[in-house]
Tab-separated table of C-alpha atoms in Angstrom:
chain	number	residue	atom	x	y	z
U	277	MET	CA	-0.994	-20.693	-30.753
U	278	GLN	CA	-4.141	-22.483	-29.709
U	279	PRO	CA	-6.274	-20.443	-27.275
U	280	LEU	CA	-6.596	-21.578	-23.700
U	281	ALA	CA	-9.155	-24.247	-22.965
U	282	VAL	CA	-11.001	-21.849	-20.692
U	283	ARG	CA	-11.964	-19.749	-23.714
U	284	ILE	CA	-14.656	-22.319	-24.404
U	285	LEU	CA	-16.405	-21.098	-21.263
U	286	TYR	CA	-16.612	-17.479	-22.222
U	287	VAL	CA	-17.542	-18.172	-25.827
U	288	VAL	CA	-20.720	-19.524	-24.277
U	289	LEU	CA	-20.926	-16.534	-21.959
U	290	ILE	CA	-20.738	-14.090	-24.849
U	291	ALA	CA	-23.817	-15.716	-26.299
U	292	VAL	CA	-25.594	-15.504	-22.946
U	293	TYR	CA	-24.627	-12.040	-21.751
U	294	GLY	CA	-23.560	-10.331	-24.971
U	295	VAL	CA	-20.499	-8.121	-25.318
U	296	SER	CA	-21.058	-4.388	-25.273
U	297	SER	CA	-18.311	-1.854	-25.685
U	298	VAL	CA	-17.800	0.108	-22.475
U	299	ALA	CA	-17.784	3.848	-23.013
U	300	ALA	CA	-14.668	5.769	-22.174
U	301	VAL	CA	-14.724	6.995	-18.576
U	302	GLU	CA	-12.765	9.544	-16.637
U	303	THR	CA	-10.626	8.007	-13.917
U	304	LYS	CA	-8.624	9.649	-11.147
U	305	TYR	CA	-6.462	6.561	-10.743
U	306	PRO	CA	-3.095	6.851	-12.484
U	307	HIS	CA	-2.233	3.208	-13.129
U	308	GLY	CA	-5.347	1.387	-14.248
U	309	GLY	CA	-6.930	1.291	-10.811
U	310	PHE	CA	-4.958	2.954	-8.029
U	311	ASP	CA	-1.604	4.444	-7.093
U	312	PRO	CA	1.165	1.866	-6.531
U	313	ARG	CA	2.746	3.911	-3.716
U	314	LEU	CA	2.773	2.044	-0.403
U	315	ASP	CA	1.358	4.980	1.566
U	316	LYS	CA	-1.595	5.076	-0.820
U	317	LEU	CA	-2.116	1.315	-0.812
U	318	GLN	CA	-2.213	0.333	2.828
U	319	GLY	CA	-5.599	1.831	3.615
U	320	LEU	CA	-7.084	0.228	0.500
U	321	LEU	CA	-5.663	-3.201	1.363
U	322	ASP	CA	-7.007	-2.960	4.931
U	323	TYR	CA	-10.416	-2.130	3.493
U	324	ILE	CA	-10.314	-4.962	0.942
U	325	HIS	CA	-9.766	-7.502	3.725
U	326	THR	CA	-13.194	-6.586	5.110
U	327	VAL	CA	-15.326	-6.610	1.942
U	328	GLU	CA	-16.689	-9.297	-0.339
U	329	LYS	CA	-14.450	-10.208	-3.245
U	330	ILE	CA	-15.025	-12.199	-6.415
U	331	LYS	CA	-14.006	-15.857	-6.378
U	332	VAL	CA	-11.374	-16.477	-9.038
U	333	LYS	CA	-12.901	-19.479	-10.734
U	334	ALA	CA	-13.761	-20.110	-14.379
U	335	GLY	CA	-17.384	-19.304	-15.055
U	336	PRO	CA	-19.979	-16.588	-15.635
U	337	ARG	CA	-19.488	-14.744	-12.335
U	338	LEU	CA	-15.810	-14.013	-12.954
U	339	TRP	CA	-16.381	-13.218	-16.620
U	340	LYS	CA	-19.200	-10.801	-15.790
U	341	ALA	CA	-16.983	-9.008	-13.254
U	342	ILE	CA	-14.206	-8.586	-15.840
U	343	GLU	CA	-16.710	-7.526	-18.488
U	344	SER	CA	-17.867	-4.766	-16.129
U	345	ILE	CA	-14.414	-3.181	-15.747
U	346	PRO	CA	-14.589	0.208	-17.500
U	347	VAL	CA	-12.258	1.380	-20.259
U	348	ALA	CA	-10.690	4.825	-19.863
U	349	THR	CA	-9.182	6.205	-23.069
U	350	ASP	CA	-8.876	9.344	-25.135
U	351	ILE	CA	-7.756	7.394	-28.204
U	352	SER	CA	-9.767	5.084	-30.383
U	353	ILE	CA	-9.525	1.316	-29.993
U	354	THR	CA	-11.434	-1.365	-31.853
U	355	PRO	CA	-14.005	-3.738	-30.331
U	356	GLU	CA	-11.528	-6.543	-31.052
U	357	GLN	CA	-8.824	-4.790	-29.020
U	358	GLU	CA	-11.202	-4.286	-26.120
U	359	ALA	CA	-12.358	-7.899	-26.239
U	360	ASP	CA	-8.764	-9.139	-26.229
U	361	LEU	CA	-8.086	-7.115	-23.074
U	362	ARG	CA	-10.861	-8.869	-21.203
U	363	ASP	CA	-9.832	-12.251	-22.617
U	364	TRP	CA	-6.267	-11.638	-21.441
U	365	LEU	CA	-7.261	-10.807	-17.853
U	366	TYR	CA	-9.679	-13.743	-17.672
U	367	ASP	CA	-7.039	-16.148	-18.972
U	368	PHE	CA	-4.404	-14.808	-16.571
U	369	LEU	CA	-6.598	-15.177	-13.513
U	370	VAL	CA	-8.090	-18.560	-14.390
U	371	ALA	CA	-4.744	-20.115	-15.325
U	372	PHE	CA	-3.477	-19.513	-11.775
U	373	SER	CA	-6.723	-20.253	-9.925
U	374	VAL	CA	-8.487	-23.347	-8.619
U	375	SER	CA	-9.801	-23.791	-12.187
U	376	GLY	CA	-6.308	-23.805	-13.633
U	377	ASN	CA	-3.578	-26.404	-13.809
U	378	ASP	CA	0.037	-26.733	-14.871
U	379	SER	CA	-0.924	-26.971	-18.549
U	380	LEU	CA	-3.053	-23.814	-18.500
U	381	ALA	CA	-0.272	-21.938	-16.734
U	382	ALA	CA	2.236	-23.052	-19.383
U	383	GLU	CA	-0.169	-22.033	-22.163
U	384	PHE	CA	-0.573	-18.589	-20.621
U	385	TYR	CA	3.179	-18.063	-20.386
U	386	LEU	CA	3.564	-19.116	-24.024
U	387	ARG	CA	0.539	-17.266	-25.428
U	388	GLU	CA	2.903	-14.890	-27.299
U	389	GLY	CA	5.291	-17.611	-28.426
U	390	ILE	CA	8.945	-17.912	-27.426
U	391	ASN	CA	10.495	-14.514	-26.716
U	392	ASN	CA	13.399	-15.396	-24.436
U	393	PRO	CA	15.343	-18.550	-25.454
U	394	THR	CA	18.158	-17.718	-23.010
U	395	ALA	CA	15.760	-17.788	-20.063
U	396	LEU	CA	14.427	-21.145	-21.233
U	397	GLN	CA	17.928	-22.575	-21.109
U	398	HIS	CA	18.346	-21.278	-17.562
U	399	MET	CA	15.030	-22.866	-16.627
U	400	LYS	CA	16.112	-26.197	-18.135
U	401	LYS	CA	19.376	-26.107	-16.194
U	402	THR	CA	17.582	-25.274	-12.956
U	403	LEU	CA	15.207	-28.207	-13.316
U	404	GLU	CA	18.143	-30.505	-14.030
U	405	ASN	CA	19.945	-29.248	-10.913
U	406	TRP	CA	16.818	-29.879	-8.864
U	407	GLY	CA	16.506	-33.400	-10.279
U	408	ILE	CA	13.017	-32.734	-11.655
U	409	PRO	CA	11.970	-34.746	-14.744
U	410	LYS	CA	10.950	-32.599	-17.700
U	411	GLY	CA	10.694	-32.660	-21.450
U	412	ASP	CA	12.631	-30.458	-23.829
U	413	THR	CA	9.900	-28.318	-25.367
U	414	PRO	CA	9.172	-24.806	-24.023
U	415	PHE	CA	5.745	-26.041	-22.931
U	416	ASP	CA	7.339	-28.907	-20.963
U	417	LEU	CA	9.770	-26.527	-19.271
U	418	PHE	CA	7.152	-24.005	-18.188
U	419	GLN	CA	4.819	-26.759	-17.051
U	420	ALA	CA	7.501	-28.459	-14.934
U	421	MET	CA	8.910	-25.223	-13.513
U	422	HIS	CA	5.468	-23.913	-12.588
U	423	ARG	CA	4.733	-27.083	-10.640
U	424	ALA	CA	8.174	-27.071	-8.986
U	425	VAL	CA	7.687	-23.522	-7.663
U	426	LEU	CA	4.211	-24.294	-6.341
U	427	ASP	CA	5.410	-27.466	-4.626
U	428	TYR	CA	8.348	-25.631	-3.061
U	429	GLN	CA	6.028	-22.991	-1.615
U	430	GLY	CA	3.359	-25.475	-0.526
U	431	CYS	CA	0.580	-24.221	-2.801
U	432	GLU	CA	-1.649	-25.698	-5.479
U	433	TYR	CA	-2.585	-22.403	-7.132
U	434	ARG	CA	-2.112	-18.654	-6.702
U	435	PHE	CA	-5.370	-16.684	-6.938
U	436	GLY	CA	-8.198	-17.263	-4.478
U	437	ASN	CA	-10.262	-14.071	-4.752
U	438	ALA	CA	-9.972	-10.785	-6.625
U	439	PHE	CA	-11.062	-7.184	-6.117
U	440	PHE	CA	-11.902	-5.079	-9.199
U	441	ARG	CA	-13.948	-2.239	-7.702
U	442	HIS	CA	-11.338	0.408	-8.593
U	443	SER	CA	-9.955	-1.354	-11.666
U	444	THR	CA	-9.884	0.355	-15.043
U	445	PHE	CA	-8.461	-0.607	-18.420
U	446	LYS	CA	-6.500	2.606	-18.953
U	447	ILE	CA	-5.532	3.007	-22.628
U	448	PHE	CA	-2.811	5.472	-23.624
U	449	GLU	CA	-0.036	6.124	-26.142
U	450	MET	CA	3.712	6.601	-25.784
U	451	GLN	CA	6.239	7.999	-28.219
U	452	ASP	CA	9.957	8.874	-28.048
U	453	GLN	CA	10.578	7.460	-24.586
U	454	TYR	CA	9.209	4.565	-22.564
U	455	GLU	CA	8.018	5.584	-19.103
U	456	SER	CA	8.154	2.679	-16.699
U	457	TYR	CA	6.310	2.327	-13.407
U	458	ARG	CA	8.166	4.660	-11.060
U	459	ALA	CA	6.363	4.535	-7.726
U	460	HIS	CA	5.796	1.145	-6.171
U	461	PRO	CA	6.057	-0.571	-2.774
U	462	ARG	CA	9.575	-1.106	-1.487
U	463	ASP	CA	9.189	-4.891	-1.396
U	464	ALA	CA	7.486	-5.141	-4.774
U	465	ALA	CA	8.469	-7.685	-7.385
U	466	LYS	CA	9.020	-6.023	-10.744
U	467	ALA	CA	9.457	-7.761	-14.075
U	468	LYS	CA	10.596	-6.081	-17.274
U	469	PHE	CA	10.001	-8.563	-20.040
U	470	LYS	CA	12.395	-8.995	-22.952
U	471	LEU	CA	9.750	-7.329	-25.129
U	472	GLN	CA	10.333	-4.036	-23.331
U	473	LYS	CA	13.706	-3.532	-25.059
U	474	GLU	CA	12.037	-3.909	-28.462
U	475	VAL	CA	9.318	-1.442	-27.481
U	476	LYS	CA	11.827	1.133	-26.229
U	477	GLU	CA	13.748	0.968	-29.496
U	478	ALA	CA	10.561	1.460	-31.520
U	479	LEU	CA	9.587	4.504	-29.435
U	480	ARG	CA	13.057	6.060	-29.798
U	481	ALA	CA	12.741	5.589	-33.552
U	482	GLY	CA	9.682	7.832	-33.480
U	483	GLU	CA	7.006	5.145	-33.585
U	484	LYS	CA	3.904	5.292	-31.388
U	485	ARG	CA	2.670	2.389	-29.311
U	486	VAL	CA	-0.664	1.869	-27.580
U	487	PHE	CA	-0.556	0.565	-24.001
U	488	THR	CA	-2.987	-0.563	-21.352
U	489	ASP	CA	-2.549	-0.357	-17.587
U	490	ILE	CA	-4.806	-2.554	-15.461
U	491	ALA	CA	-4.563	-2.791	-11.662
U	492	PHE	CA	-6.386	-5.240	-9.414
U	493	VAL	CA	-5.944	-6.923	-6.045
U	494	ALA	CA	-5.642	-10.703	-5.733
U	495	GLU	CA	-6.121	-12.566	-2.463
U	496	ASP	CA	-4.239	-15.780	-1.714
U	497	PRO	CA	-6.363	-18.938	-1.415
U	498	ALA	CA	-7.576	-19.316	2.173
U	499	GLU	CA	-6.564	-22.987	2.366
U	500	PHE	CA	-2.892	-22.105	1.899
U	501	ALA	CA	-2.879	-19.080	4.196
U	502	GLY	CA	-0.581	-18.919	7.201
U	503	SER	CA	-1.493	-17.970	10.741
U	504	ALA	CA	-1.794	-14.312	9.748
U	505	GLY	CA	-4.505	-15.120	7.187
U	506	SER	CA	-4.709	-14.615	3.455
U	507	VAL	CA	-2.482	-11.960	1.898
U	508	CYS	CA	-3.890	-9.411	-0.548
U	509	THR	CA	-1.491	-8.590	-3.365
U	510	PRO	CA	-1.957	-5.564	-5.664
U	511	PHE	CA	-0.983	-6.198	-9.294
U	512	PHE	CA	-0.093	-3.474	-11.795
U	513	CYS	CA	0.010	-4.976	-15.275
U	514	ARG	CA	0.999	-3.160	-18.460
U	515	LEU	CA	0.264	-4.517	-21.914
U	516	VAL	CA	1.273	-3.179	-25.325
U	517	TRP	CA	-0.734	-3.671	-28.517
U	518	ASP	CA	1.143	-5.590	-31.190
U	519	PRO	CA	-0.479	-4.690	-34.548
U	520	GLU	CA	1.369	-7.450	-36.425
U	521	ARG	CA	0.174	-10.207	-34.110
U	522	ALA	CA	-3.131	-8.416	-33.390
U	523	MET	CA	-2.835	-9.091	-29.670
U	524	TRP	CA	-1.999	-7.438	-26.378
U	525	ARG	CA	1.399	-8.461	-25.028
U	526	PHE	CA	2.726	-8.362	-21.463
U	527	VAL	CA	5.419	-5.667	-21.256
U	528	GLU	CA	5.715	-4.937	-17.513
U	529	VAL	CA	4.264	-5.991	-14.154
U	530	VAL	CA	4.707	-4.769	-10.596
U	531	TYR	CA	3.208	-6.639	-7.682
U	532	ASN	CA	3.680	-6.419	-3.953
U	533	SER	CA	4.093	-10.001	-2.815
U	534	LYS	CA	5.758	-11.846	0.039
U	535	GLN	CA	6.488	-14.577	-2.524
U	536	PRO	CA	8.115	-12.686	-5.420
U	537	ASN	CA	9.085	-15.871	-7.277
U	538	SER	CA	5.517	-17.124	-7.529
U	539	PHE	CA	5.399	-16.445	-11.271
U	540	LEU	CA	7.841	-17.212	-14.081
U	541	PHE	CA	7.676	-13.708	-15.549
U	542	SER	CA	11.449	-13.460	-15.679
U	543	ALA	CA	11.444	-16.114	-18.419
U	544	LEU	CA	9.227	-14.081	-20.753
């Protein structure tokens, strides 16, 4: 798959700022940033509302903030694996920001290829029922569905600002049994991608897999906020390293959102 267009920006940034491997650090946060329990989150979210956050917009400021997120690991990973982590987070945020568009969102969803043909058929049927013109390729379907959801909810994009102060790329291994996120807010949206079944089977067969947890808080764009103001949403993202494809792949996400259908994760 062709990389996202926004990669052009940080290829330049690498030349300007350089990429240095971040040393492993000790972290007290269990899920790549902070605890997903609601009683642990509320104080943090209240605090985040009052502090300066990073604007989610393609460019050196966002890239530098992501580059500064530490890596916590007691296993060895390669510089290429670390770089792909930062690329993944940058691509995710930019694709759903003011710098993104329907095409970038579709490219992000399809960065791993087609993993769930059944979900694509459901998406095609839904668009037909809604009377929305679309093409027949997976890219066309994701592009059209992404726009339909945004239009329905009265938004142009999802991420306005982000908070990384407690974020950590937490690297760890699993074997024998897959341990999913257990504690999370009661109203959280939780997606278990089709890939998770494949990963569970590999672990039960005695294979090891390397995972990354990364947590951050995203703030809704101010221009689409309601009377109560912008909502801060904590995201808990888990990736698994695929040695055959040499890439990190989305295996699970939990996020506390008042708009749980904002993303098309269920189709992955």
